[in-house]
Amino acid sequence: MEFAHLIKSPRVEKVLVHRPLNKSAEGVLCITGHHLIFSAGGESPDEFWLIHRIIDLVERKPNTPPAVGGTLVLKCKDFSVISFDFQNTEELNNVSASLDCLSSIENQSLYYPFFYQPAYTAIEDGWTAFRPEVEFSKLVMQQQEDWRISYANKEYAICSSYPSAVVVPKAVDDDVLIAAASFRVGGRFPVLSYRHEGGAVMMRSSQPPSGPNVKRCREDEKLLNSVLKPGMRGYIIDTRHQSTTPTPKSKGSGGFEIESHYPQWRRIHKPIERLQSLLESLSKLVEACLDTGSSMDKWLSRLESSQWLSYVKETMNCACLVSQCIDQETAAVLLHGGEGLDSTLAVSALAQVILSPDSRTVHGFEALIEREWIQAGYPFVLRHHRSALSNTVSRNKENAPTFLLFIDCTWQIMQQFPCSFEFNEGFLLQLARHSYWSQFGTFLGNNELDRHQMQLSNKTVSLWSHLNRPEILRSFLNPLYEPNNRVIWPSVAPMSVSLWPAMYLSYVVEPRIYDDAWRDIAAICEQDKELRSKAQRLRRQLIDLERDAISKGLLDSPSSIGTVFD
Amino acid sequence: MEVIKTPKIENVRMLDRYNNRKPSTGTLYLTATHLIFVDPDAKKETWVLLMHVATVQKLPLSTVGAPLQIRCKTFLSVTFVLPRERECHDLYTSLMQMSQPFHIEDLYCFHYTSSLEEIPRTAGWTFFDLETEFQRMGVPNSNWTMTNLNKDYQLCDTYPQCLFVPSSVSTIVLVGSASFRSKGRLPVLTYLHKNQAALCRCSQPLSGFSARCVEDEQLLNGIVQANPNAKFMYVVDTRPRINAMANRAAGKGYENENFYENIKFQFCGIENIHVMRSSLSKLLEACELKTPSMAAFINGVQSSGWLRHIHAILDTSLLVARSLKEGVNVLVHCSDGWDRTAQVCSLAQVLLDPYYRTLQGFQSLIEKDWLSFGHKFTDRCGYLQSDAKETSPVFTQLVDCMWQLQRAHPSAFQFSERLLLHLHDHVYSSQYGTFVGNCEKDRLDLKLSDRTYSLWGNIASHLDEFLNPLYKSDAYTELLEPNLVPSNILFWRGLYCRFESGVHPRESIADVLLATRDHSTSLEMHIAHLQKRITAMKTLLDVSTPVTDNRLAVDDEDDEQQLGLSLKKSMQVVDDHPLSTSKSADSVFSDGPNIENSITSSYQLRREIDSVCIDWRSLRNIKECVCSTPFDHSSKKSHCWRCGEVFCTRCLDKQTPLPGHATHRPVPVCRACYREVRLSSSSITST
């Protein structure tokens, strides 16, 4: 067994477990290399498994001596809090220490996906399903004059967080890209993220360098201007606050495009909260949600002061602005924040949910996550190492729930257009959860280089291979789906933005009632579809019989009779 | 009418909070019942029922004209900019007078007649009857009896004529107790649970600091005795302790546990009507914030206290329901026992008894606990020009609480959110006589059942619109236990922001499900019909097989006659054919063709097939009805079952059986399809 040296008490008897929405139960607790397993004795054996990476924080609360034993509290990344009562202090200490270590391992190659053996063979390999060549093939084929796939970053030398293949304007060659990369923070030069039906494009990048001695970069200007049609202007949408942008020179952050060098571009600031403040916000929200004993006033004031819903609203707002530029004005948009990793990706992905009907299908949404998050180099392992219930000691400034923010915004839009998405909210929940803890390798690695070095595609199974199996996918389909080819404009009024119960309250309010309701909805829709095809089949049968009867002269033909009535 | 000084004002601009840049311009008409704004360019009509007008406010003059803001009891808020100040003032005075008549007989219901109502005026008035409702609960029985003491409302004029009280208590006790209770509202039975636990209601006792009343104590004791399963009962005073204490100074107050045997007394902290009134107006302010931020909105909701009040009402109701479930009697009161008491008693019953979660049961509950027990609808809803301090959104809160319960239990209620909205609209509209008056006696005196329509009659003729497609009658047979953590009590956007067109989901799950259910029903009837036709056709072909062995002879005229005969025979095989059996009054076929000639032509078959649309138009992106009435978030969009197109309710007012349906049930069709069905059926008949 792996990590045997970390597990001093692999099996502890007579542990009392308290789980939200469940009755307390006594049973046996086992620790393995990747899981905590609890099985309750008694008449109805109840068992649950927790993967170590779900644990956000381990709290040990020994009983006050002379009493022995104590309580172990596990705060999890699914926002549940589970506690175990131990009768023996040593076992408590051992288990606590083991879980503390096992849930904090930073060496990714020791994570469960490297050990997980699926009991099925996938029909489609998720590792190859969304390669940029595949994703952009249609675009590059149809717009051969304008766009090309560049392999300038093949060795990840120009930009370590970019994939090896990116789509760039045909008009600029790789040298221009290399020069532009040296001008942008982290080498994240402007690349194509999305091309809308009308031809308007969304590019994304990181910020330009800052400071008084920054020279202009003609290649960067050339790259950007090459996406503009003659006489057209573009928008640079900056997800940082205008006033804070130019100041902190020392850190090397805060650069922006100077108007005089980019005369064809108009810069707009739409600030979105990032990193630490976002995680703090989520923490406050989750803590408020878990505190079921508070009064209505207290709850509402905590909901407000967490600011989470404000951030959701701001992100939606920014995505709407981007979509407006692209759809209504047919203008090009360059989107960036600081490093081009967090708010940039959230907005570019969300804008596509609004703009592109494809991204509202199962395959399209998976592709969107691949393109705009995984391949775009969102550092999932860094960001998701700690979540809302960790404490200030255990988290670091790279931990942030930006991806969760995006998933939440998508849910908000889904609430407003419940028939326009092929998938249901369960699908979104699954994606959010697998991005924090998973038996699959899809969300491992901080960028493509990382994934390449760890040989994830050889050594782990892709989440997409799992999700796209028909028997799994079935439960994530929206029974009310009716493809919607339009741009869907969500409302960003405060009364339209709501707290996502299935995400934040699933351990407070029993979600089963809503699952049942959705099952009923699915049954109603399913029955209707069956009736429809049955009616059509019978009609055909009747018409065949009719034709038969006419040919045998048993019935008048419609043409001869028709003239009588017409 | 003389109060209408200017019936028509042109060049009026209507301001929309979310669309200030492009205000619509049109003409404003003031009629005896409505204020109507017509924007000919946008084909937009806005109707405001004058009885719905809550406040009218003249805003400061601007360069474009004189703005007049109108806020409605349905939470519609509009601002019209009139070109001249004089017109604005005239409209203002007219509205002020017409929205709150001086005499009760000027209310809308007394002159409302409508061709749209397919029901006779009397329908609905006799649907619910207090004695029948108590019989349903098994009352009277050995423990509970009906008393006629209040037959002429001499015991308590705000109570119903028939009262149910413990069998063991005497008339003297009842009279004595009534004299010790505010407004004579003595403790009486309102609901008997199947476990014999009783829910009783009353007003506060006139106890002051130390007064006591032996009869009242005997009555309460009688109530305890009437339940064989519990030795004590709860007395729930729904008020905050401090309010009840303050009432003692006025000679009122609450029960002293030392004087009453076997009671457990508890305060519940639901605020009074004045607090509720100002809470709602603060909530609406939060909804009307200009460019609201998330924080400002949540803050506004919080500081209004509205959700706290909703929570308190639900919390108290659940407490009462749980006690009854455990078999313990509960006596509920507040001050007068007609506001908070009505809320708590009715909600506790909804939680306890699945019957009250059906459409019929819920109406009968409102009849009982709100209308019969004297909730002062006329005063609370502000129908008439009177003391504004008497108005309060007490019933709005009931509807809100019901919505919270519906949300928490999607399959427990037979009716949908739409019913709650409809109910809320008409409680305030006074279009139906149902809610006019302050108590049963008022309504009898006004002879409402002879002079006005009943809302229950109206609902009965539109049942389909109000049903919850997810309802499962067997899903919740026991106590409904909503999870009342604060995060599970939500702001009801669908009511308070109902007319803010931009803030609602663009696709409605409820509407899609209702349409799907209707669509399935239509297909089922069509499939049954097709199956019968196929059977008939097969029989026809089978029977004809020996004849058609000589295929060459098919053209022979004699043969054809022979085949016609066999067709007749084959059709008789289908003896359960609905066209031959149904005698529906609305049937277009009742005097039409009989079975024999109903399949003589393929034209006939074509006509049957064409009469049922298999693919109905999607509800998505339908902005207006063919009559160019624009659809907004709350308007009901209905399909014509024949052509599958979407219409507004006004355009879909016809019903007829379709030739392609096996059963003879009249179904909704648009006017064009109605003519089509009628025409072709009569042309069939004429041949």
PDB file of C-alpha atoms in Angstrom, chain A residues 21 289 291-301 303-304 309-310 313 415-421 480-486 488-499 501 505 508-510 513-514 516-518 520-521 524-525 527-539 541-543 545-546 548-559 561-562 564-566, chain B residues 17-18 286-287 292-299 301-302 305 307-308 311 407-411 469-470 472 476 483 485-489 491 493 497 500 502-509 512-513 516-517 519-521 523-524 526-527 530-531 533-534 537-538 540-541 544 548 551 554 560 563 566-567 599-603 605-606 609-610 612-615 618-621 623 683-684 687:
ATOM      1  CA  LEU A  21     -28.453  15.375   6.965  1.00  0.00           C
ATOM      2  CA  CYS A 289     -24.581  28.811   4.730  1.00  0.00           C
ATOM      3  CA  ASP A 291     -24.568  28.267  10.215  1.00  0.00           C
ATOM      4  CA  THR A 292     -28.146  27.054  10.272  1.00  0.00           C
ATOM      5  CA  GLY A 293     -28.902  28.548  13.646  1.00  0.00           C
ATOM      6  CA  SER A 294     -28.660  32.179  12.656  1.00  0.00           C
ATOM      7  CA  SER A 295     -31.586  34.561  12.372  1.00  0.00           C
ATOM      8  CA  MET A 296     -32.943  35.816   9.076  1.00  0.00           C
ATOM      9  CA  ASP A 297     -31.308  39.212   9.563  1.00  0.00           C
ATOM     10  CA  LYS A 298     -27.975  37.715  10.420  1.00  0.00           C
ATOM     11  CA  TRP A 299     -28.128  35.380   7.429  1.00  0.00           C
ATOM     12  CA  LEU A 300     -28.966  38.146   4.971  1.00  0.00           C
ATOM     13  CA  SER A 301     -26.291  40.418   6.334  1.00  0.00           C
ATOM     14  CA  LEU A 303     -24.848  36.783   2.591  1.00  0.00           C
ATOM     15  CA  GLU A 304     -24.423  40.405   1.623  1.00  0.00           C
ATOM     16  CA  LEU A 309     -23.255  37.251  -5.292  1.00  0.00           C
ATOM     17  CA  SER A 310     -21.828  40.673  -6.149  1.00  0.00           C
ATOM     18  CA  LYS A 313     -23.113  39.630 -10.875  1.00  0.00           C
ATOM     19  CA  GLN A 415     -31.710  29.385 -14.355  1.00  0.00           C
ATOM     20  CA  GLN A 416     -32.792  32.089 -16.730  1.00  0.00           C
ATOM     21  CA  PHE A 417     -32.781  29.828 -19.781  1.00  0.00           C
ATOM     22  CA  PRO A 418     -33.715  26.421 -18.392  1.00  0.00           C
ATOM     23  CA  CYS A 419     -34.509  25.010 -21.837  1.00  0.00           C
ATOM     24  CA  SER A 420     -31.404  26.222 -23.656  1.00  0.00           C
ATOM     25  CA  PHE A 421     -28.803  23.919 -22.103  1.00  0.00           C
ATOM     26  CA  LEU A 480     -36.335  20.291 -21.192  1.00  0.00           C
ATOM     27  CA  TYR A 481     -33.544  20.968 -23.677  1.00  0.00           C
ATOM     28  CA  GLU A 482     -34.592  22.484 -26.947  1.00  0.00           C
ATOM     29  CA  PRO A 483     -31.602  23.760 -28.949  1.00  0.00           C
ATOM     30  CA  ASN A 484     -31.510  27.550 -28.990  1.00  0.00           C
ATOM     31  CA  ASN A 485     -29.506  29.098 -31.777  1.00  0.00           C
ATOM     32  CA  ARG A 486     -29.665  32.614 -30.492  1.00  0.00           C
ATOM     33  CA  ILE A 488     -28.949  34.358 -24.789  1.00  0.00           C
ATOM     34  CA  TRP A 489     -28.834  37.611 -22.859  1.00  0.00           C
ATOM     35  CA  PRO A 490     -29.064  37.022 -19.149  1.00  0.00           C
ATOM     36  CA  SER A 491     -30.466  39.542 -16.715  1.00  0.00           C
ATOM     37  CA  VAL A 492     -27.889  40.893 -14.295  1.00  0.00           C
ATOM     38  CA  ALA A 493     -30.403  42.697 -12.102  1.00  0.00           C
ATOM     39  CA  PRO A 494     -29.792  41.808  -8.442  1.00  0.00           C
ATOM     40  CA  MET A 495     -33.164  40.089  -8.121  1.00  0.00           C
ATOM     41  CA  SER A 496     -32.179  37.800 -10.982  1.00  0.00           C
ATOM     42  CA  VAL A 497     -29.024  36.590  -9.278  1.00  0.00           C
ATOM     43  CA  SER A 498     -29.589  33.954  -6.647  1.00  0.00           C
ATOM     44  CA  LEU A 499     -27.675  31.672  -4.363  1.00  0.00           C
ATOM     45  CA  PRO A 501     -28.737  25.826  -3.387  1.00  0.00           C
ATOM     46  CA  LEU A 505     -26.793  24.392   0.635  1.00  0.00           C
ATOM     47  CA  VAL A 508     -28.282  22.198   4.791  1.00  0.00           C
ATOM     48  CA  VAL A 509     -31.444  21.695   2.753  1.00  0.00           C
ATOM     49  CA  GLU A 510     -32.164  18.148   1.648  1.00  0.00           C
ATOM     50  CA  ILE A 513     -36.901  16.777  -3.152  1.00  0.00           C
ATOM     51  CA  TYR A 514     -35.535  18.677  -6.131  1.00  0.00           C
ATOM     52  CA  ASP A 516     -37.336  13.893  -7.411  1.00  0.00           C
ATOM     53  CA  ALA A 517     -38.976  16.843  -9.122  1.00  0.00           C
ATOM     54  CA  TRP A 518     -36.445  16.663 -11.942  1.00  0.00           C
ATOM     55  CA  ASP A 520     -40.769  13.723 -12.700  1.00  0.00           C
ATOM     56  CA  ILE A 521     -40.051  16.430 -15.240  1.00  0.00           C
ATOM     57  CA  ILE A 524     -43.249  13.932 -18.405  1.00  0.00           C
ATOM     58  CA  CYS A 525     -40.955  14.952 -21.284  1.00  0.00           C
ATOM     59  CA  GLN A 527     -43.613  10.271 -22.193  1.00  0.00           C
ATOM     60  CA  ASP A 528     -44.449  13.126 -24.506  1.00  0.00           C
ATOM     61  CA  LYS A 529     -41.650  12.158 -26.873  1.00  0.00           C
ATOM     62  CA  GLU A 530     -42.830   8.564 -26.923  1.00  0.00           C
ATOM     63  CA  LEU A 531     -46.406   9.578 -27.608  1.00  0.00           C
ATOM     64  CA  ARG A 532     -45.246  11.806 -30.396  1.00  0.00           C
ATOM     65  CA  SER A 533     -43.334   9.093 -32.194  1.00  0.00           C
ATOM     66  CA  LYS A 534     -46.131   6.627 -31.595  1.00  0.00           C
ATOM     67  CA  ALA A 535     -48.670   9.013 -33.122  1.00  0.00           C
ATOM     68  CA  GLN A 536     -46.436   9.531 -36.118  1.00  0.00           C
ATOM     69  CA  ARG A 537     -45.939   5.814 -36.554  1.00  0.00           C
ATOM     70  CA  LEU A 538     -49.665   5.125 -36.396  1.00  0.00           C
ATOM     71  CA  ARG A 539     -50.366   7.910 -38.841  1.00  0.00           C
ATOM     72  CA  GLN A 541     -49.509   3.002 -40.803  1.00  0.00           C
ATOM     73  CA  LEU A 542     -52.991   4.383 -41.329  1.00  0.00           C
ATOM     74  CA  ILE A 543     -51.933   6.219 -44.461  1.00  0.00           C
ATOM     75  CA  LEU A 545     -53.539   1.124 -45.118  1.00  0.00           C
ATOM     76  CA  GLU A 546     -55.504   3.891 -46.684  1.00  0.00           C
ATOM     77  CA  ASP A 548     -53.915   0.026 -49.863  1.00  0.00           C
ATOM     78  CA  ALA A 549     -57.625   0.497 -49.529  1.00  0.00           C
ATOM     79  CA  ILE A 550     -57.701   3.077 -52.283  1.00  0.00           C
ATOM     80  CA  SER A 551     -55.712   0.888 -54.596  1.00  0.00           C
ATOM     81  CA  LYS A 552     -58.155  -1.887 -53.926  1.00  0.00           C
ATOM     82  CA  GLY A 553     -60.975   0.497 -54.560  1.00  0.00           C
ATOM     83  CA  LEU A 554     -62.267   0.243 -51.043  1.00  0.00           C
ATOM     84  CA  LEU A 555     -61.962   3.980 -50.511  1.00  0.00           C
ATOM     85  CA  ASP A 556     -62.318   7.056 -52.679  1.00  0.00           C
ATOM     86  CA  SER A 557     -59.010   8.675 -53.493  1.00  0.00           C
ATOM     87  CA  PRO A 558     -58.438  12.047 -51.916  1.00  0.00           C
ATOM     88  CA  SER A 559     -58.112  13.851 -55.236  1.00  0.00           C
ATOM     89  CA  ILE A 561     -63.211  13.689 -53.306  1.00  0.00           C
ATOM     90  CA  GLY A 562     -61.157  16.796 -52.684  1.00  0.00           C
ATOM     91  CA  VAL A 564     -66.149  18.180 -54.122  1.00  0.00           C
ATOM     92  CA  PHE A 565     -65.253  20.070 -51.019  1.00  0.00           C
ATOM     93  CA  ASP A 566     -62.641  22.504 -52.169  1.00  0.00           C
TER      94      ASP A 566
ATOM     95  CA  ARG B  17     -37.341  51.856 -15.236  1.00  0.00           C
ATOM     96  CA  TYR B  18     -35.019  49.708 -17.303  1.00  0.00           C
ATOM     97  CA  ALA B 286     -35.515  47.806  -2.459  1.00  0.00           C
ATOM     98  CA  CYS B 287     -37.099  46.509  -5.657  1.00  0.00           C
ATOM     99  CA  PRO B 292     -29.185  48.706  -7.729  1.00  0.00           C
ATOM    100  CA  SER B 293     -26.049  46.920  -6.681  1.00  0.00           C
ATOM    101  CA  MET B 294     -26.221  43.422  -5.282  1.00  0.00           C
ATOM    102  CA  ALA B 295     -25.259  44.698  -1.855  1.00  0.00           C
ATOM    103  CA  ALA B 296     -27.864  47.472  -1.867  1.00  0.00           C
ATOM    104  CA  PHE B 297     -30.565  45.048  -2.884  1.00  0.00           C
ATOM    105  CA  ILE B 298     -29.764  42.404  -0.267  1.00  0.00           C
ATOM    106  CA  ASN B 299     -29.442  45.177   2.298  1.00  0.00           C
ATOM    107  CA  VAL B 301     -34.439  43.154   1.562  1.00  0.00           C
ATOM    108  CA  GLN B 302     -32.841  42.605   4.929  1.00  0.00           C
ATOM    109  CA  GLY B 305     -37.578  42.723   7.558  1.00  0.00           C
ATOM    110  CA  LEU B 307     -38.376  37.734   4.999  1.00  0.00           C
ATOM    111  CA  ARG B 308     -38.004  37.774   8.769  1.00  0.00           C
ATOM    112  CA  HIS B 311     -40.078  33.250   8.448  1.00  0.00           C
ATOM    113  CA  ARG B 407     -40.959  25.891  -3.664  1.00  0.00           C
ATOM    114  CA  ALA B 408     -39.779  23.617  -0.896  1.00  0.00           C
ATOM    115  CA  HIS B 409     -42.154  20.819  -1.938  1.00  0.00           C
ATOM    116  CA  PRO B 410     -42.561  20.917  -5.713  1.00  0.00           C
ATOM    117  CA  SER B 411     -44.915  17.938  -5.882  1.00  0.00           C
ATOM    118  CA  PRO B 469     -47.951  19.362 -13.477  1.00  0.00           C
ATOM    119  CA  LEU B 470     -45.646  17.873 -10.853  1.00  0.00           C
ATOM    120  CA  LYS B 472     -48.468  13.811  -6.787  1.00  0.00           C
ATOM    121  CA  TYR B 476     -47.011  13.710   1.046  1.00  0.00           C
ATOM    122  CA  ASN B 483     -36.811  23.253   6.216  1.00  0.00           C
ATOM    123  CA  VAL B 485     -33.365  27.674   7.806  1.00  0.00           C
ATOM    124  CA  PRO B 486     -33.158  31.331   6.768  1.00  0.00           C
ATOM    125  CA  SER B 487     -31.283  30.472   3.567  1.00  0.00           C
ATOM    126  CA  ASN B 488     -34.313  28.462   2.441  1.00  0.00           C
ATOM    127  CA  ILE B 489     -36.709  31.418   2.643  1.00  0.00           C
ATOM    128  CA  PHE B 491     -37.441  36.738  -1.950  1.00  0.00           C
ATOM    129  CA  ARG B 493     -39.333  37.810  -7.491  1.00  0.00           C
ATOM    130  CA  CYS B 497     -41.025  42.179  -9.370  1.00  0.00           C
ATOM    131  CA  GLU B 500     -40.275  44.204 -14.233  1.00  0.00           C
ATOM    132  CA  GLY B 502     -36.351  42.140 -17.638  1.00  0.00           C
ATOM    133  CA  VAL B 503     -35.596  40.274 -14.439  1.00  0.00           C
ATOM    134  CA  HIS B 504     -37.388  36.968 -14.910  1.00  0.00           C
ATOM    135  CA  PRO B 505     -36.233  33.691 -16.433  1.00  0.00           C
ATOM    136  CA  ARG B 506     -36.642  33.930 -20.177  1.00  0.00           C
ATOM    137  CA  GLU B 507     -37.923  30.372 -20.349  1.00  0.00           C
ATOM    138  CA  SER B 508     -40.446  29.111 -17.838  1.00  0.00           C
ATOM    139  CA  ILE B 509     -40.247  25.503 -16.721  1.00  0.00           C
ATOM    140  CA  VAL B 512     -43.263  24.320 -20.764  1.00  0.00           C
ATOM    141  CA  LEU B 513     -44.484  21.529 -18.502  1.00  0.00           C
ATOM    142  CA  THR B 516     -46.167  19.367 -22.566  1.00  0.00           C
ATOM    143  CA  ARG B 517     -48.892  17.871 -20.421  1.00  0.00           C
ATOM    144  CA  HIS B 519     -49.696  18.072 -25.719  1.00  0.00           C
ATOM    145  CA  SER B 520     -49.431  14.556 -24.302  1.00  0.00           C
ATOM    146  CA  THR B 521     -53.142  14.506 -23.570  1.00  0.00           C
ATOM    147  CA  LEU B 523     -51.581  12.861 -28.488  1.00  0.00           C
ATOM    148  CA  GLU B 524     -53.097  10.190 -26.273  1.00  0.00           C
ATOM    149  CA  HIS B 526     -55.245  11.061 -31.096  1.00  0.00           C
ATOM    150  CA  ILE B 527     -53.400   7.753 -30.727  1.00  0.00           C
ATOM    151  CA  LEU B 530     -55.706   6.284 -34.870  1.00  0.00           C
ATOM    152  CA  GLN B 531     -55.698   2.820 -33.338  1.00  0.00           C
ATOM    153  CA  ARG B 533     -59.153   3.695 -37.423  1.00  0.00           C
ATOM    154  CA  ILE B 534     -56.358   1.246 -38.103  1.00  0.00           C
ATOM    155  CA  MET B 537     -59.134  -0.271 -41.831  1.00  0.00           C
ATOM    156  CA  LYS B 538     -57.511  -3.655 -41.272  1.00  0.00           C
ATOM    157  CA  LEU B 540     -61.985  -3.619 -44.027  1.00  0.00           C
ATOM    158  CA  LEU B 541     -58.986  -4.945 -45.901  1.00  0.00           C
ATOM    159  CA  SER B 544     -62.325  -7.551 -48.645  1.00  0.00           C
ATOM    160  CA  THR B 548     -60.053  -8.811 -54.096  1.00  0.00           C
ATOM    161  CA  ARG B 551     -58.101  -8.232 -58.589  1.00  0.00           C
ATOM    162  CA  VAL B 554     -61.893  -4.115 -58.708  1.00  0.00           C
ATOM    163  CA  GLU B 560     -67.522  -1.341 -55.179  1.00  0.00           C
ATOM    164  CA  LEU B 563     -67.122  -3.335 -50.689  1.00  0.00           C
ATOM    165  CA  SER B 566     -68.273  -4.669 -46.097  1.00  0.00           C
ATOM    166  CA  LEU B 567     -66.856  -1.377 -44.948  1.00  0.00           C
ATOM    167  CA  ILE B 599     -64.690   6.477 -43.053  1.00  0.00           C
ATOM    168  CA  THR B 600     -66.109   6.391 -46.551  1.00  0.00           C
ATOM    169  CA  SER B 601     -63.486   8.721 -47.902  1.00  0.00           C
ATOM    170  CA  SER B 602     -59.869   9.371 -47.417  1.00  0.00           C
ATOM    171  CA  TYR B 603     -60.893  13.002 -47.224  1.00  0.00           C
ATOM    172  CA  LEU B 605     -59.305  10.469 -42.755  1.00  0.00           C
ATOM    173  CA  ARG B 606     -57.264  13.440 -43.869  1.00  0.00           C
ATOM    174  CA  ILE B 609     -55.495  13.621 -39.098  1.00  0.00           C
ATOM    175  CA  ASP B 610     -55.257  17.318 -39.905  1.00  0.00           C
ATOM    176  CA  VAL B 612     -54.612  17.180 -34.476  1.00  0.00           C
ATOM    177  CA  CYS B 613     -51.276  18.897 -34.489  1.00  0.00           C
ATOM    178  CA  ILE B 614     -48.384  16.628 -33.547  1.00  0.00           C
ATOM    179  CA  ASP B 615     -45.710  19.280 -33.227  1.00  0.00           C
ATOM    180  CA  SER B 618     -42.217  26.100 -29.138  1.00  0.00           C
ATOM    181  CA  LEU B 619     -42.976  28.722 -26.492  1.00  0.00           C
ATOM    182  CA  ARG B 620     -39.523  30.184 -26.982  1.00  0.00           C
ATOM    183  CA  ASN B 621     -39.122  33.632 -28.519  1.00  0.00           C
ATOM    184  CA  LYS B 623     -43.173  37.879 -28.289  1.00  0.00           C
ATOM    185  CA  SER B 683     -70.125  20.137 -44.788  1.00  0.00           C
ATOM    186  CA  ILE B 684     -69.702  16.476 -43.953  1.00  0.00           C
ATOM    187  CA  THR B 687     -73.327  15.450 -47.843  1.00  0.00           C
TER     188      THR B 687
END
